[in-house]
Amino acid sequence: MKKICLTIDIDVNDECFDDFLNFEKINIGDIIMGEKISLEPFELEEVRGKIVAKRIRKVEKNLLIGFAIKNRNDLKIVLELSERKKEYIFKVYFDNDKRKNATIEKYKKDYSLHSRWLDYSPEYVENSYKEFDNEVEKIKVYAIENKIEIISI
């Protein structure tokens, strides 16, 4: 049985994935670089699901893709285009707020030291994460509706 694990905003090199020994681990950025796909930053958001689905079809072993999905539509496209088979086990991992809170705290510290050089206020960063949390909730609902295990790590 082939296991397909996707992450929402988590790097495959995160220590929580150290025990994924029989998996090919790759971040979406590495896929883009390896296949020499030329994209503008906003274009990635339009084709993320297609890139992930293509990689799933190409690999024959267990696969962990970091930063694989950012919204509900990405997951929908991955499921449609990956030729989801009964022998595939899909799991989606998302942050349990540990990483997010650490990033916000670091940004606040950096802002207090270098506010003239940073483009955004800490409040703006926090609000951006709140908006992203709403997207994660939509992904979770869609995953559950499609019998995909969703795991907070």
PDB file of C-alpha atoms in Angstrom:
ATOM      1  CA  MET A   1       0.000   0.000   0.000  1.00  0.00           C
ATOM      2  CA  LYS A   2       1.413   3.358  -1.044  1.00  0.00           C
ATOM      3  CA  LYS A   3       1.230   6.117   1.575  1.00  0.00           C
ATOM      4  CA  ILE A   4       0.880   9.692   0.420  1.00  0.00           C
ATOM      5  CA  CYS A   5       1.463  12.311   3.101  1.00  0.00           C
ATOM      6  CA  LEU A   6       1.032  15.998   2.436  1.00  0.00           C
ATOM      7  CA  THR A   7       1.769  18.913   4.702  1.00  0.00           C
ATOM      8  CA  ILE A   8       0.185  22.274   5.138  1.00  0.00           C
ATOM      9  CA  ASP A   9       3.025  24.750   5.657  1.00  0.00           C
ATOM     10  CA  ILE A  10       5.466  22.268   7.230  1.00  0.00           C
ATOM     11  CA  ASP A  11       8.921  21.383   5.912  1.00  0.00           C
ATOM     12  CA  VAL A  12       9.659  17.684   5.325  1.00  0.00           C
ATOM     13  CA  ASN A  13      12.927  18.184   7.220  1.00  0.00           C
ATOM     14  CA  ASP A  14      11.062  19.081  10.402  1.00  0.00           C
ATOM     15  CA  GLU A  15      12.069  16.816  13.280  1.00  0.00           C
ATOM     16  CA  CYS A  16       8.529  15.427  13.517  1.00  0.00           C
ATOM     17  CA  PHE A  17       9.167  13.529  10.266  1.00  0.00           C
ATOM     18  CA  ASP A  18      12.468  11.952  11.334  1.00  0.00           C
ATOM     19  CA  ASP A  19      10.842   8.524  11.686  1.00  0.00           C
ATOM     20  CA  PHE A  20       9.473   8.552   8.110  1.00  0.00           C
ATOM     21  CA  LEU A  21      12.308   6.300   6.980  1.00  0.00           C
ATOM     22  CA  ASN A  22      10.717   4.542   4.004  1.00  0.00           C
ATOM     23  CA  PHE A  23       9.413   7.730   2.423  1.00  0.00           C
ATOM     24  CA  GLU A  24      10.660   9.920  -0.352  1.00  0.00           C
ATOM     25  CA  LYS A  25      10.624  13.334   1.314  1.00  0.00           C
ATOM     26  CA  ILE A  26      10.467  16.435  -0.827  1.00  0.00           C
ATOM     27  CA  ASN A  27       9.201  19.988  -0.469  1.00  0.00           C
ATOM     28  CA  ILE A  28       7.194  21.617  -3.248  1.00  0.00           C
ATOM     29  CA  GLY A  29      10.048  24.075  -3.824  1.00  0.00           C
ATOM     30  CA  ASP A  30      12.458  21.210  -4.444  1.00  0.00           C
ATOM     31  CA  ILE A  31      10.072  19.716  -7.003  1.00  0.00           C
ATOM     32  CA  ILE A  32       9.900  23.025  -8.833  1.00  0.00           C
ATOM     33  CA  MET A  33      13.690  23.452  -8.787  1.00  0.00           C
ATOM     34  CA  GLY A  34      14.358  19.839  -9.794  1.00  0.00           C
ATOM     35  CA  GLU A  35      12.001  19.938 -12.732  1.00  0.00           C
ATOM     36  CA  LYS A  36      13.158  23.447 -13.653  1.00  0.00           C
ATOM     37  CA  ILE A  37       9.632  24.816 -13.577  1.00  0.00           C
ATOM     38  CA  SER A  38       9.706  28.573 -14.062  1.00  0.00           C
ATOM     39  CA  LEU A  39       6.979  30.298 -12.075  1.00  0.00           C
ATOM     40  CA  GLU A  40       6.252  33.712 -10.725  1.00  0.00           C
ATOM     41  CA  PRO A  41       5.367  33.572  -6.989  1.00  0.00           C
ATOM     42  CA  PHE A  42       1.642  34.083  -7.585  1.00  0.00           C
ATOM     43  CA  GLU A  43       1.610  31.385 -10.276  1.00  0.00           C
ATOM     44  CA  LEU A  44       2.574  28.665  -7.803  1.00  0.00           C
ATOM     45  CA  GLU A  45      -0.685  29.201  -5.973  1.00  0.00           C
ATOM     46  CA  GLU A  46      -2.550  28.456  -9.205  1.00  0.00           C
ATOM     47  CA  VAL A  47      -0.696  25.236 -10.089  1.00  0.00           C
ATOM     48  CA  ARG A  48       0.362  23.831  -6.696  1.00  0.00           C
ATOM     49  CA  GLY A  49      -2.219  21.017  -6.770  1.00  0.00           C
ATOM     50  CA  LYS A  50      -1.241  19.974 -10.307  1.00  0.00           C
ATOM     51  CA  ILE A  51       2.457  19.833  -9.424  1.00  0.00           C
ATOM     52  CA  VAL A  52       1.767  17.709  -6.338  1.00  0.00           C
ATOM     53  CA  ALA A  53      -0.575  15.357  -8.231  1.00  0.00           C
ATOM     54  CA  LYS A  54       2.000  14.894 -11.000  1.00  0.00           C
ATOM     55  CA  ARG A  55       4.640  13.941  -8.420  1.00  0.00           C
ATOM     56  CA  ILE A  56       2.269  11.458  -6.756  1.00  0.00           C
ATOM     57  CA  ARG A  57       1.622   9.749 -10.097  1.00  0.00           C
ATOM     58  CA  LYS A  58       5.348   9.614 -10.851  1.00  0.00           C
ATOM     59  CA  VAL A  59       6.569   8.020  -7.588  1.00  0.00           C
ATOM     60  CA  GLU A  60       6.066   4.350  -6.798  1.00  0.00           C
ATOM     61  CA  LYS A  61       6.995   4.402  -3.111  1.00  0.00           C
ATOM     62  CA  ASN A  62       5.711   6.179  -0.015  1.00  0.00           C
ATOM     63  CA  LEU A  63       5.830   9.932  -0.417  1.00  0.00           C
ATOM     64  CA  LEU A  64       5.892  12.936   1.908  1.00  0.00           C
ATOM     65  CA  ILE A  65       5.507  16.336   0.234  1.00  0.00           C
ATOM     66  CA  GLY A  66       6.114  19.463   2.302  1.00  0.00           C
ATOM     67  CA  PHE A  67       4.190  22.687   1.744  1.00  0.00           C
ATOM     68  CA  ALA A  68       1.963  20.622  -0.562  1.00  0.00           C
ATOM     69  CA  ILE A  69      -1.337  22.375  -0.021  1.00  0.00           C
ATOM     70  CA  LYS A  70      -2.347  25.873   0.990  1.00  0.00           C
ATOM     71  CA  ASN A  71      -6.109  25.789   0.471  1.00  0.00           C
ATOM     72  CA  ARG A  72      -9.080  23.476  -0.029  1.00  0.00           C
ATOM     73  CA  ASN A  73      -8.870  23.703  -3.819  1.00  0.00           C
ATOM     74  CA  ASP A  74      -5.253  22.445  -3.792  1.00  0.00           C
ATOM     75  CA  LEU A  75      -6.357  19.289  -1.983  1.00  0.00           C
ATOM     76  CA  LYS A  76      -9.322  18.851  -4.317  1.00  0.00           C
ATOM     77  CA  ILE A  77      -7.052  19.072  -7.382  1.00  0.00           C
ATOM     78  CA  VAL A  78      -4.517  16.667  -5.857  1.00  0.00           C
ATOM     79  CA  LEU A  79      -7.216  14.083  -5.234  1.00  0.00           C
ATOM     80  CA  GLU A  80      -8.724  14.470  -8.692  1.00  0.00           C
ATOM     81  CA  LEU A  81      -5.494  14.468 -10.695  1.00  0.00           C
ATOM     82  CA  SER A  82      -3.381  12.025  -8.711  1.00  0.00           C
ATOM     83  CA  GLU A  83      -5.440   9.096  -9.936  1.00  0.00           C
ATOM     84  CA  ARG A  84      -6.328   8.325  -6.342  1.00  0.00           C
ATOM     85  CA  LYS A  85      -6.423   4.587  -6.048  1.00  0.00           C
ATOM     86  CA  LYS A  86      -7.864   2.402  -3.329  1.00  0.00           C
ATOM     87  CA  GLU A  87      -4.394   1.247  -2.334  1.00  0.00           C
ATOM     88  CA  TYR A  88      -3.298   4.824  -1.609  1.00  0.00           C
ATOM     89  CA  ILE A  89      -3.455   6.024   1.954  1.00  0.00           C
ATOM     90  CA  PHE A  90      -3.675   9.805   2.102  1.00  0.00           C
ATOM     91  CA  LYS A  91      -2.761  11.798   5.213  1.00  0.00           C
ATOM     92  CA  VAL A  92      -2.481  15.537   5.671  1.00  0.00           C
ATOM     93  CA  TYR A  93      -0.326  17.051   8.410  1.00  0.00           C
ATOM     94  CA  PHE A  94      -0.768  20.565   9.735  1.00  0.00           C
ATOM     95  CA  ASP A  95       0.869  22.691  12.415  1.00  0.00           C
ATOM     96  CA  ASN A  96      -0.384  22.388  15.965  1.00  0.00           C
ATOM     97  CA  ASP A  97       0.446  26.118  16.390  1.00  0.00           C
ATOM     98  CA  LYS A  98       3.904  25.431  17.853  1.00  0.00           C
ATOM     99  CA  ARG A  99       5.691  26.578  14.683  1.00  0.00           C
ATOM    100  CA  LYS A 100       3.311  29.466  14.057  1.00  0.00           C
ATOM    101  CA  ASN A 101       3.676  30.828  17.589  1.00  0.00           C
ATOM    102  CA  ALA A 102       7.460  30.529  17.411  1.00  0.00           C
ATOM    103  CA  THR A 103       7.493  32.428  14.101  1.00  0.00           C
ATOM    104  CA  ILE A 104       5.275  35.188  15.483  1.00  0.00           C
ATOM    105  CA  GLU A 105       7.421  35.549  18.602  1.00  0.00           C
ATOM    106  CA  LYS A 106      10.594  35.708  16.530  1.00  0.00           C
ATOM    107  CA  TYR A 107       9.047  38.325  14.268  1.00  0.00           C
ATOM    108  CA  LYS A 108       7.987  40.415  17.269  1.00  0.00           C
ATOM    109  CA  LYS A 109      11.536  40.296  18.617  1.00  0.00           C
ATOM    110  CA  ASP A 110      13.010  41.175  15.226  1.00  0.00           C
ATOM    111  CA  TYR A 111      10.505  43.987  14.825  1.00  0.00           C
ATOM    112  CA  SER A 112      11.417  45.485  18.191  1.00  0.00           C
ATOM    113  CA  LEU A 113      15.060  45.547  17.113  1.00  0.00           C
ATOM    114  CA  HIS A 114      14.721  46.407  13.416  1.00  0.00           C
ATOM    115  CA  SER A 115      11.319  47.978  12.812  1.00  0.00           C
ATOM    116  CA  ARG A 116      12.735  50.398  10.238  1.00  0.00           C
ATOM    117  CA  TRP A 117      13.813  47.505   8.004  1.00  0.00           C
ATOM    118  CA  LEU A 118      10.795  45.246   8.280  1.00  0.00           C
ATOM    119  CA  ASP A 119       7.835  45.747   5.974  1.00  0.00           C
ATOM    120  CA  TYR A 120       5.041  44.482   8.216  1.00  0.00           C
ATOM    121  CA  SER A 121       3.929  45.083  11.774  1.00  0.00           C
ATOM    122  CA  PRO A 122       3.605  42.130  14.162  1.00  0.00           C
ATOM    123  CA  GLU A 123      -0.164  42.674  14.137  1.00  0.00           C
ATOM    124  CA  TYR A 124      -0.240  42.303  10.366  1.00  0.00           C
ATOM    125  CA  VAL A 125       1.706  39.033  10.618  1.00  0.00           C
ATOM    126  CA  GLU A 126      -0.653  37.718  13.309  1.00  0.00           C
ATOM    127  CA  ASN A 127      -3.719  38.634  11.229  1.00  0.00           C
ATOM    128  CA  SER A 128      -2.202  36.901   8.210  1.00  0.00           C
ATOM    129  CA  TYR A 129      -1.844  33.731  10.269  1.00  0.00           C
ATOM    130  CA  LYS A 130      -5.454  34.038  11.419  1.00  0.00           C
ATOM    131  CA  GLU A 131      -6.579  34.202   7.781  1.00  0.00           C
ATOM    132  CA  PHE A 132      -4.428  31.179   6.978  1.00  0.00           C
ATOM    133  CA  ASP A 133      -5.931  29.319   9.962  1.00  0.00           C
ATOM    134  CA  ASN A 134      -9.354  29.821   8.348  1.00  0.00           C
ATOM    135  CA  GLU A 135      -8.038  28.172   5.164  1.00  0.00           C
ATOM    136  CA  VAL A 136      -6.658  25.276   7.224  1.00  0.00           C
ATOM    137  CA  GLU A 137     -10.099  24.764   8.749  1.00  0.00           C
ATOM    138  CA  LYS A 138     -11.600  24.497   5.247  1.00  0.00           C
ATOM    139  CA  ILE A 139      -8.925  21.974   4.272  1.00  0.00           C
ATOM    140  CA  LYS A 140      -9.660  19.927   7.397  1.00  0.00           C
ATOM    141  CA  VAL A 141     -13.388  19.791   6.616  1.00  0.00           C
ATOM    142  CA  TYR A 142     -12.739  18.779   3.007  1.00  0.00           C
ATOM    143  CA  ALA A 143     -10.221  16.138   4.066  1.00  0.00           C
ATOM    144  CA  ILE A 144     -12.636  14.590   6.546  1.00  0.00           C
ATOM    145  CA  GLU A 145     -15.419  14.590   3.930  1.00  0.00           C
ATOM    146  CA  ASN A 146     -13.073  12.652   1.629  1.00  0.00           C
ATOM    147  CA  LYS A 147     -11.968  10.163   4.288  1.00  0.00           C
ATOM    148  CA  ILE A 148      -8.431  11.541   4.543  1.00  0.00           C
ATOM    149  CA  GLU A 149      -6.751  11.431   7.895  1.00  0.00           C
ATOM    150  CA  ILE A 150      -5.725  14.898   9.041  1.00  0.00           C
ATOM    151  CA  ILE A 151      -3.145  15.140  11.800  1.00  0.00           C
ATOM    152  CA  SER A 152      -1.955  18.028  13.918  1.00  0.00           C
ATOM    153  CA  ILE A 153       1.760  17.843  14.687  1.00  0.00           C
TER     154      ILE A 153
END
